PDB file of C-alpha atoms and ligand atoms in Angstrom:
ATOM      1  CA  MET P   1     -16.125 -62.959   3.916  1.00  0.00           C
ATOM      2  CA  LYS P   2     -16.686 -64.813   0.658  1.00  0.00           C
ATOM      3  CA  LEU P   3     -18.211 -62.933  -2.268  1.00  0.00           C
ATOM      4  CA  ALA P   4     -19.862 -64.210  -5.419  1.00  0.00           C
ATOM      5  CA  ILE P   5     -20.197 -61.592  -8.152  1.00  0.00           C
ATOM      6  CA  PHE P   6     -22.903 -62.010 -10.787  1.00  0.00           C
ATOM      7  CA  ALA P   7     -22.477 -60.173 -14.104  1.00  0.00           C
ATOM      8  CA  SER P   8     -23.863 -60.390 -17.634  1.00  0.00           C
ATOM      9  CA  GLY P   9     -21.756 -58.019 -19.718  1.00  0.00           C
ATOM     10  CA  ASN P  10     -18.662 -55.887 -19.871  1.00  0.00           C
ATOM     11  CA  GLY P  11     -17.702 -56.305 -16.217  1.00  0.00           C
ATOM     12  CA  SER P  12     -16.158 -52.912 -15.503  1.00  0.00           C
ATOM     13  CA  ASN P  13     -17.788 -52.918 -12.054  1.00  0.00           C
ATOM     14  CA  PHE P  14     -16.545 -56.443 -11.450  1.00  0.00           C
ATOM     15  CA  GLN P  15     -13.048 -55.201 -12.331  1.00  0.00           C
ATOM     16  CA  ALA P  16     -13.327 -52.230  -9.947  1.00  0.00           C
ATOM     17  CA  ILE P  17     -14.410 -54.530  -7.104  1.00  0.00           C
ATOM     18  CA  ALA P  18     -11.633 -57.022  -7.873  1.00  0.00           C
ATOM     19  CA  GLU P  19      -9.065 -54.201  -7.771  1.00  0.00           C
ATOM     20  CA  ALA P  20     -10.451 -52.984  -4.437  1.00  0.00           C
ATOM     21  CA  VAL P  21     -10.128 -56.509  -3.037  1.00  0.00           C
ATOM     22  CA  LYS P  22      -6.564 -56.739  -4.305  1.00  0.00           C
ATOM     23  CA  SER P  23      -5.595 -53.367  -2.814  1.00  0.00           C
ATOM     24  CA  GLY P  24      -7.111 -54.323   0.553  1.00  0.00           C
ATOM     25  CA  GLU P  25      -9.862 -51.655   0.402  1.00  0.00           C
ATOM     26  CA  ILE P  26     -12.400 -54.493   0.550  1.00  0.00           C
ATOM     27  CA  ASP P  27     -11.625 -57.107   3.194  1.00  0.00           C
ATOM     28  CA  ALA P  28     -13.060 -60.117   1.376  1.00  0.00           C
ATOM     29  CA  GLU P  29     -12.332 -62.793  -1.169  1.00  0.00           C
ATOM     30  CA  ILE P  30     -14.022 -63.021  -4.561  1.00  0.00           C
ATOM     31  CA  THR P  31     -14.730 -66.735  -4.517  1.00  0.00           C
ATOM     32  CA  LEU P  32     -16.379 -66.836  -7.911  1.00  0.00           C
ATOM     33  CA  LEU P  33     -17.767 -64.926 -10.828  1.00  0.00           C
ATOM     34  CA  PHE P  34     -21.096 -66.201 -12.090  1.00  0.00           C
ATOM     35  CA  SER P  35     -22.278 -65.152 -15.549  1.00  0.00           C
ATOM     36  CA  ASP P  36     -25.496 -66.080 -17.338  1.00  0.00           C
ATOM     37  CA  LYS P  37     -23.649 -65.277 -20.597  1.00  0.00           C
ATOM     38  CA  LYS P  38     -20.738 -67.557 -21.405  1.00  0.00           C
ATOM     39  CA  ASP P  39     -19.342 -65.114 -23.985  1.00  0.00           C
ATOM     40  CA  ALA P  40     -19.580 -61.979 -21.855  1.00  0.00           C
ATOM     41  CA  TYR P  41     -16.386 -59.927 -21.621  1.00  0.00           C
ATOM     42  CA  VAL P  42     -16.570 -60.165 -17.822  1.00  0.00           C
ATOM     43  CA  VAL P  43     -15.683 -63.863 -18.159  1.00  0.00           C
ATOM     44  CA  GLN P  44     -12.370 -62.933 -19.803  1.00  0.00           C
ATOM     45  CA  ARG P  45     -11.700 -60.337 -17.122  1.00  0.00           C
ATOM     46  CA  ALA P  46     -12.209 -62.922 -14.366  1.00  0.00           C
ATOM     47  CA  LYS P  47      -9.978 -65.475 -16.071  1.00  0.00           C
ATOM     48  CA  ALA P  48      -7.223 -62.866 -16.450  1.00  0.00           C
ATOM     49  CA  LEU P  49      -7.497 -62.190 -12.702  1.00  0.00           C
ATOM     50  CA  GLN P  50      -7.529 -65.925 -11.956  1.00  0.00           C
ATOM     51  CA  ILE P  51     -10.931 -65.703 -10.327  1.00  0.00           C
ATOM     52  CA  PRO P  52     -12.961 -68.922 -10.791  1.00  0.00           C
ATOM     53  CA  VAL P  53     -15.720 -68.547 -13.382  1.00  0.00           C
ATOM     54  CA  ILE P  54     -19.030 -70.343 -13.549  1.00  0.00           C
ATOM     55  CA  ALA P  55     -21.141 -69.550 -16.602  1.00  0.00           C
ATOM     56  CA  PHE P  56     -24.391 -71.061 -17.751  1.00  0.00           C
ATOM     57  CA  SER P  57     -27.649 -69.800 -19.169  1.00  0.00           C
ATOM     58  CA  PRO P  58     -31.251 -70.222 -18.005  1.00  0.00           C
ATOM     59  CA  LYS P  59     -31.801 -71.656 -21.496  1.00  0.00           C
ATOM     60  CA  ASP P  60     -29.775 -74.705 -20.372  1.00  0.00           C
ATOM     61  CA  PHE P  61     -32.574 -75.531 -17.880  1.00  0.00           C
ATOM     62  CA  ASP P  62     -36.250 -76.474 -18.069  1.00  0.00           C
ATOM     63  CA  SER P  63     -37.273 -73.638 -15.752  1.00  0.00           C
ATOM     64  CA  LYS P  64     -35.950 -70.523 -14.028  1.00  0.00           C
ATOM     65  CA  ALA P  65     -36.396 -72.303 -10.686  1.00  0.00           C
ATOM     66  CA  MET P  66     -34.099 -75.112 -11.837  1.00  0.00           C
ATOM     67  CA  TYR P  67     -31.549 -72.600 -13.162  1.00  0.00           C
ATOM     68  CA  GLU P  68     -31.532 -70.765  -9.849  1.00  0.00           C
ATOM     69  CA  ALA P  69     -31.450 -74.025  -7.846  1.00  0.00           C
ATOM     70  CA  GLU P  70     -28.187 -74.891  -9.609  1.00  0.00           C
ATOM     71  CA  ILE P  71     -26.752 -71.450  -8.769  1.00  0.00           C
ATOM     72  CA  LEU P  72     -27.929 -71.795  -5.163  1.00  0.00           C
ATOM     73  CA  HIS P  73     -26.251 -75.184  -4.901  1.00  0.00           C
ATOM     74  CA  LEU P  74     -22.943 -73.645  -6.026  1.00  0.00           C
ATOM     75  CA  LEU P  75     -23.270 -70.709  -3.627  1.00  0.00           C
ATOM     76  CA  GLU P  76     -23.974 -73.029  -0.712  1.00  0.00           C
ATOM     77  CA  GLU P  77     -21.185 -75.411  -1.679  1.00  0.00           C
ATOM     78  CA  GLU P  78     -18.729 -72.477  -1.678  1.00  0.00           C
ATOM     79  CA  GLN P  79     -20.258 -71.039   1.529  1.00  0.00           C
ATOM     80  CA  ILE P  80     -20.802 -67.646  -0.077  1.00  0.00           C
ATOM     81  CA  ASP P  81     -21.620 -64.879   2.414  1.00  0.00           C
ATOM     82  CA  LEU P  82     -22.600 -62.068   0.038  1.00  0.00           C
ATOM     83  CA  VAL P  83     -23.817 -61.982  -3.566  1.00  0.00           C
ATOM     84  CA  VAL P  84     -22.930 -58.839  -5.526  1.00  0.00           C
ATOM     85  CA  LEU P  85     -24.921 -58.089  -8.682  1.00  0.00           C
ATOM     86  CA  ALA P  86     -22.640 -56.032 -10.929  1.00  0.00           C
ATOM     87  CA  GLY P  87     -24.547 -55.654 -14.179  1.00  0.00           C
ATOM     88  CA  TYR P  88     -26.461 -58.938 -13.807  1.00  0.00           C
ATOM     89  CA  MET P  89     -29.365 -58.269 -16.128  1.00  0.00           C
ATOM     90  CA  ARG P  90     -31.943 -60.703 -14.749  1.00  0.00           C
ATOM     91  CA  ILE P  91     -34.624 -60.526 -12.119  1.00  0.00           C
ATOM     92  CA  ILE P  92     -33.756 -62.688  -9.133  1.00  0.00           C
ATOM     93  CA  GLY P  93     -36.455 -65.306  -8.516  1.00  0.00           C
ATOM     94  CA  PRO P  94     -37.772 -66.759  -5.261  1.00  0.00           C
ATOM     95  CA  THR P  95     -35.377 -69.732  -5.276  1.00  0.00           C
ATOM     96  CA  LEU P  96     -32.342 -67.479  -4.733  1.00  0.00           C
ATOM     97  CA  LEU P  97     -34.145 -64.703  -2.852  1.00  0.00           C
ATOM     98  CA  GLU P  98     -35.486 -66.920  -0.097  1.00  0.00           C
ATOM     99  CA  VAL P  99     -31.935 -67.777   0.933  1.00  0.00           C
ATOM    100  CA  PHE P 100     -30.005 -64.616  -0.015  1.00  0.00           C
ATOM    101  CA  SER P 101     -32.464 -61.695   0.234  1.00  0.00           C
ATOM    102  CA  ASN P 102     -30.546 -59.805   2.947  1.00  0.00           C
ATOM    103  CA  ARG P 103     -27.214 -60.904   1.507  1.00  0.00           C
ATOM    104  CA  MET P 104     -27.613 -59.720  -2.083  1.00  0.00           C
ATOM    105  CA  VAL P 105     -26.629 -56.220  -3.259  1.00  0.00           C
ATOM    106  CA  ASN P 106     -27.224 -54.610  -6.671  1.00  0.00           C
ATOM    107  CA  ILE P 107     -25.927 -51.525  -8.454  1.00  0.00           C
ATOM    108  CA  HIS P 108     -28.179 -49.536 -10.758  1.00  0.00           C
ATOM    109  CA  PRO P 109     -27.206 -46.546 -12.938  1.00  0.00           C
ATOM    110  CA  SER P 110     -29.933 -44.085 -11.913  1.00  0.00           C
ATOM    111  CA  LEU P 111     -31.358 -42.438  -8.827  1.00  0.00           C
ATOM    112  CA  LEU P 112     -33.938 -45.087  -7.992  1.00  0.00           C
ATOM    113  CA  PRO P 113     -36.909 -45.233  -7.876  1.00  0.00           C
ATOM    114  CA  ASN P 114     -36.456 -43.224 -11.102  1.00  0.00           C
ATOM    115  CA  PHE P 115     -35.488 -45.088 -14.276  1.00  0.00           C
ATOM    116  CA  PRO P 116     -35.345 -48.738 -13.210  1.00  0.00           C
ATOM    117  CA  GLY P 117     -34.808 -51.478 -15.783  1.00  0.00           C
ATOM    118  CA  LEU P 118     -32.306 -52.307 -18.475  1.00  0.00           C
ATOM    119  CA  ASN P 119     -31.549 -48.770 -19.745  1.00  0.00           C
ATOM    120  CA  GLY P 120     -31.253 -46.566 -16.669  1.00  0.00           C
ATOM    121  CA  ILE P 121     -28.717 -44.151 -18.173  1.00  0.00           C
ATOM    122  CA  LYS P 122     -30.411 -43.732 -21.547  1.00  0.00           C
ATOM    123  CA  ASP P 123     -33.879 -43.387 -20.016  1.00  0.00           C
ATOM    124  CA  ALA P 124     -32.688 -40.542 -17.755  1.00  0.00           C
ATOM    125  CA  PHE P 125     -30.841 -38.870 -20.649  1.00  0.00           C
ATOM    126  CA  CYS P 126     -33.882 -39.034 -22.953  1.00  0.00           C
ATOM    127  CA  ALA P 127     -36.151 -37.737 -20.179  1.00  0.00           C
ATOM    128  CA  LYS P 128     -33.918 -34.612 -20.050  1.00  0.00           C
ATOM    129  CA  VAL P 129     -33.789 -34.567 -16.254  1.00  0.00           C
ATOM    130  CA  ALA P 130     -31.239 -32.249 -14.626  1.00  0.00           C
ATOM    131  CA  GLU P 131     -29.686 -34.958 -12.522  1.00  0.00           C
ATOM    132  CA  THR P 132     -29.446 -38.705 -12.374  1.00  0.00           C
ATOM    133  CA  GLY P 133     -26.968 -40.913 -10.552  1.00  0.00           C
ATOM    134  CA  VAL P 134     -26.104 -44.302  -9.122  1.00  0.00           C
ATOM    135  CA  THR P 135     -27.924 -46.433  -6.542  1.00  0.00           C
ATOM    136  CA  ILE P 136     -26.677 -49.351  -4.475  1.00  0.00           C
ATOM    137  CA  HIS P 137     -29.482 -51.390  -2.913  1.00  0.00           C
ATOM    138  CA  TYR P 138     -30.469 -54.732  -1.446  1.00  0.00           C
ATOM    139  CA  VAL P 139     -32.328 -56.973  -3.855  1.00  0.00           C
ATOM    140  CA  ASP P 140     -35.980 -57.886  -3.581  1.00  0.00           C
ATOM    141  CA  ASP P 141     -38.392 -59.459  -6.057  1.00  0.00           C
ATOM    142  CA  GLY P 142     -38.934 -56.284  -8.108  1.00  0.00           C
ATOM    143  CA  VAL P 143     -36.986 -54.697 -10.947  1.00  0.00           C
ATOM    144  CA  ASP P 144     -34.338 -52.511  -9.270  1.00  0.00           C
ATOM    145  CA  THR P 145     -36.429 -52.095  -6.125  1.00  0.00           C
ATOM    146  CA  GLY P 146     -35.345 -53.127  -2.613  1.00  0.00           C
ATOM    147  CA  PRO P 147     -33.958 -51.124   0.329  1.00  0.00           C
ATOM    148  CA  ILE P 148     -31.504 -48.423  -0.753  1.00  0.00           C
ATOM    149  CA  ILE P 149     -28.039 -48.508   0.824  1.00  0.00           C
ATOM    150  CA  ALA P 150     -26.421 -45.525  -0.930  1.00  0.00           C
ATOM    151  CA  GLN P 151     -26.964 -43.075  -3.789  1.00  0.00           C
ATOM    152  CA  GLU P 152     -24.736 -40.551  -5.529  1.00  0.00           C
ATOM    153  CA  LYS P 153     -25.979 -37.827  -7.864  1.00  0.00           C
ATOM    154  CA  VAL P 154     -24.584 -37.072 -11.308  1.00  0.00           C
ATOM    155  CA  MET P 155     -25.566 -33.798 -12.995  1.00  0.00           C
ATOM    156  CA  ILE P 156     -26.626 -33.876 -16.645  1.00  0.00           C
ATOM    157  CA  GLU P 157     -25.067 -30.773 -18.235  1.00  0.00           C
ATOM    158  CA  GLY P 158     -26.327 -29.093 -21.398  1.00  0.00           C
ATOM    159  CA  ASN P 159     -23.345 -30.317 -23.415  1.00  0.00           C
ATOM    160  CA  ASP P 160     -23.585 -33.929 -22.229  1.00  0.00           C
ATOM    161  CA  THR P 161     -24.137 -36.632 -24.809  1.00  0.00           C
ATOM    162  CA  LEU P 162     -25.380 -40.105 -23.945  1.00  0.00           C
ATOM    163  CA  ALA P 163     -21.776 -41.303 -24.219  1.00  0.00           C
ATOM    164  CA  SER P 164     -20.403 -38.622 -21.901  1.00  0.00           C
ATOM    165  CA  LEU P 165     -23.178 -39.303 -19.388  1.00  0.00           C
ATOM    166  CA  GLU P 166     -22.427 -43.027 -19.509  1.00  0.00           C
ATOM    167  CA  GLU P 167     -18.793 -42.280 -18.783  1.00  0.00           C
ATOM    168  CA  LYS P 168     -19.655 -40.020 -15.840  1.00  0.00           C
ATOM    169  CA  ILE P 169     -22.015 -42.643 -14.384  1.00  0.00           C
ATOM    170  CA  HIS P 170     -19.502 -45.463 -14.761  1.00  0.00           C
ATOM    171  CA  ASN P 171     -16.767 -43.356 -13.120  1.00  0.00           C
ATOM    172  CA  VAL P 172     -19.059 -42.829 -10.111  1.00  0.00           C
ATOM    173  CA  GLU P 173     -20.014 -46.526 -10.052  1.00  0.00           C
ATOM    174  CA  HIS P 174     -16.406 -47.681 -10.029  1.00  0.00           C
ATOM    175  CA  LYS P 175     -15.690 -45.660  -6.861  1.00  0.00           C
ATOM    176  CA  LEU P 176     -19.042 -45.901  -5.079  1.00  0.00           C
ATOM    177  CA  PHE P 177     -19.607 -49.653  -5.377  1.00  0.00           C
ATOM    178  CA  PRO P 178     -16.237 -50.728  -3.925  1.00  0.00           C
ATOM    179  CA  SER P 179     -16.416 -48.144  -1.132  1.00  0.00           C
ATOM    180  CA  ILE P 180     -19.976 -49.115  -0.110  1.00  0.00           C
ATOM    181  CA  LEU P 181     -19.115 -52.820  -0.258  1.00  0.00           C
ATOM    182  CA  ALA P 182     -16.035 -52.183   1.887  1.00  0.00           C
ATOM    183  CA  LYS P 183     -18.184 -50.445   4.537  1.00  0.00           C
ATOM    184  CA  LEU P 184     -20.961 -53.018   4.420  1.00  0.00           C
ATOM    185  CA  ILE P 185     -18.511 -55.907   4.769  1.00  0.00           C
ATOM    186  CA  LYS P 186     -16.709 -54.191   7.653  1.00  0.00           C
ATOM    187  CA  THR P 187     -20.022 -53.667   9.465  1.00  0.00           C
ATOM    188  CA  ARG P 188     -21.033 -57.287   8.943  1.00  0.00           C
ATOM    189  CA  GLN P 189     -17.670 -58.543  10.140  1.00  0.00           C
ATOM    190  CA  GLY P 190     -18.046 -56.406  13.300  1.00  0.00           C
ATOM    191  CA  GLU P 191     -21.520 -57.841  13.910  1.00  0.00           C
ATOM    192  CA  ASN P 192     -20.243 -61.412  13.551  1.00  0.00           C
ATOM    193  CA  HIS P 193     -17.529 -60.833  16.124  1.00  0.00           C
ATOM    194  CA  SER P 194     -19.647 -59.078  18.763  1.00  0.00           C
TER     195      SER P 194
HETATM  196  C1  GAR F   1     -23.723 -50.841 -14.847  1.00  0.00           C
HETATM  197  O1  GAR F   1     -23.896 -49.514 -15.286  1.00  0.00           O
HETATM  198  C2  GAR F   1     -24.793 -51.235 -13.850  1.00  0.00           C
HETATM  199  O2  GAR F   1     -25.180 -50.175 -13.024  1.00  0.00           O
HETATM  200  C3  GAR F   1     -25.900 -51.650 -14.768  1.00  0.00           C
HETATM  201  O3  GAR F   1     -25.259 -52.387 -15.773  1.00  0.00           O
HETATM  202  C4  GAR F   1     -23.968 -51.811 -16.002  1.00  0.00           C
HETATM  203  C5  GAR F   1     -22.949 -52.921 -16.050  1.00  0.00           C
HETATM  204  O4  GAR F   1     -21.700 -52.426 -16.467  1.00  0.00           O
HETATM  205  N1  GAR F   1     -26.915 -52.422 -14.087  1.00  0.00           N
HETATM  206  C6  GAR F   1     -28.220 -52.330 -14.358  1.00  0.00           C
HETATM  207  O5  GAR F   1     -28.666 -51.622 -15.232  1.00  0.00           O
HETATM  208  C7  GAR F   1     -29.123 -53.177 -13.479  1.00  0.00           C
HETATM  209  N2  GAR F   1     -30.477 -52.925 -13.778  1.00  0.00           N
HETATM  210  P1  GAR F   1     -20.401 -53.312 -16.296  1.00  0.00           P
HETATM  211  O6  GAR F   1     -20.719 -54.696 -16.878  1.00  0.00           O
HETATM  212  O7  GAR F   1     -19.325 -52.610 -17.066  1.00  0.00           O
HETATM  213  O8  GAR F   1     -20.098 -53.405 -14.816  1.00  0.00           O
END
């Protein structure tokens, strides 16, 4: 099973997945990291792990469709089975979705459908809800919509700050995402062999 991970920022989830691949928890290969931000820290993480990096921006193209067509070409060339969005902060357009819709998984730092968008942790914190969490879901054409695969709750305690909540959420993400990917990949491998 060949994975492509898409990320735009720090890449702590990318790192957690890469470690799970290395330890054998996830039975797959990370064929490439794609980033829409050439200077993102995730690019350095991938290089340090000797995972091939491809990085370019939609700004390098005349349209989003052309940007995504270039990504699609790379994914097809590398025969990617599953695309993993790990902090990829863009909406996936029809060019990629038509080919990868049931083979593209995203992580979001809230209990969807609550608090979608760019600031899931902060929005939940500011809304003063008692609990938030992490969602893993298939990608569709909405913002953090699409069929939910798994969720885990995180309580917001009275003494939590935004920083402490962020830490709690990321700790859950770094365990939940690799374990759900491991299960999903195992199931798909079983289906391919039956
Ligand atoms: C993660 O918290 C992920 O859930 C979130 O971006 C962060 C990336 O962190 N994704 C979204 O908000 C998607 N809407 P990382 O770069 O350290 O993995």
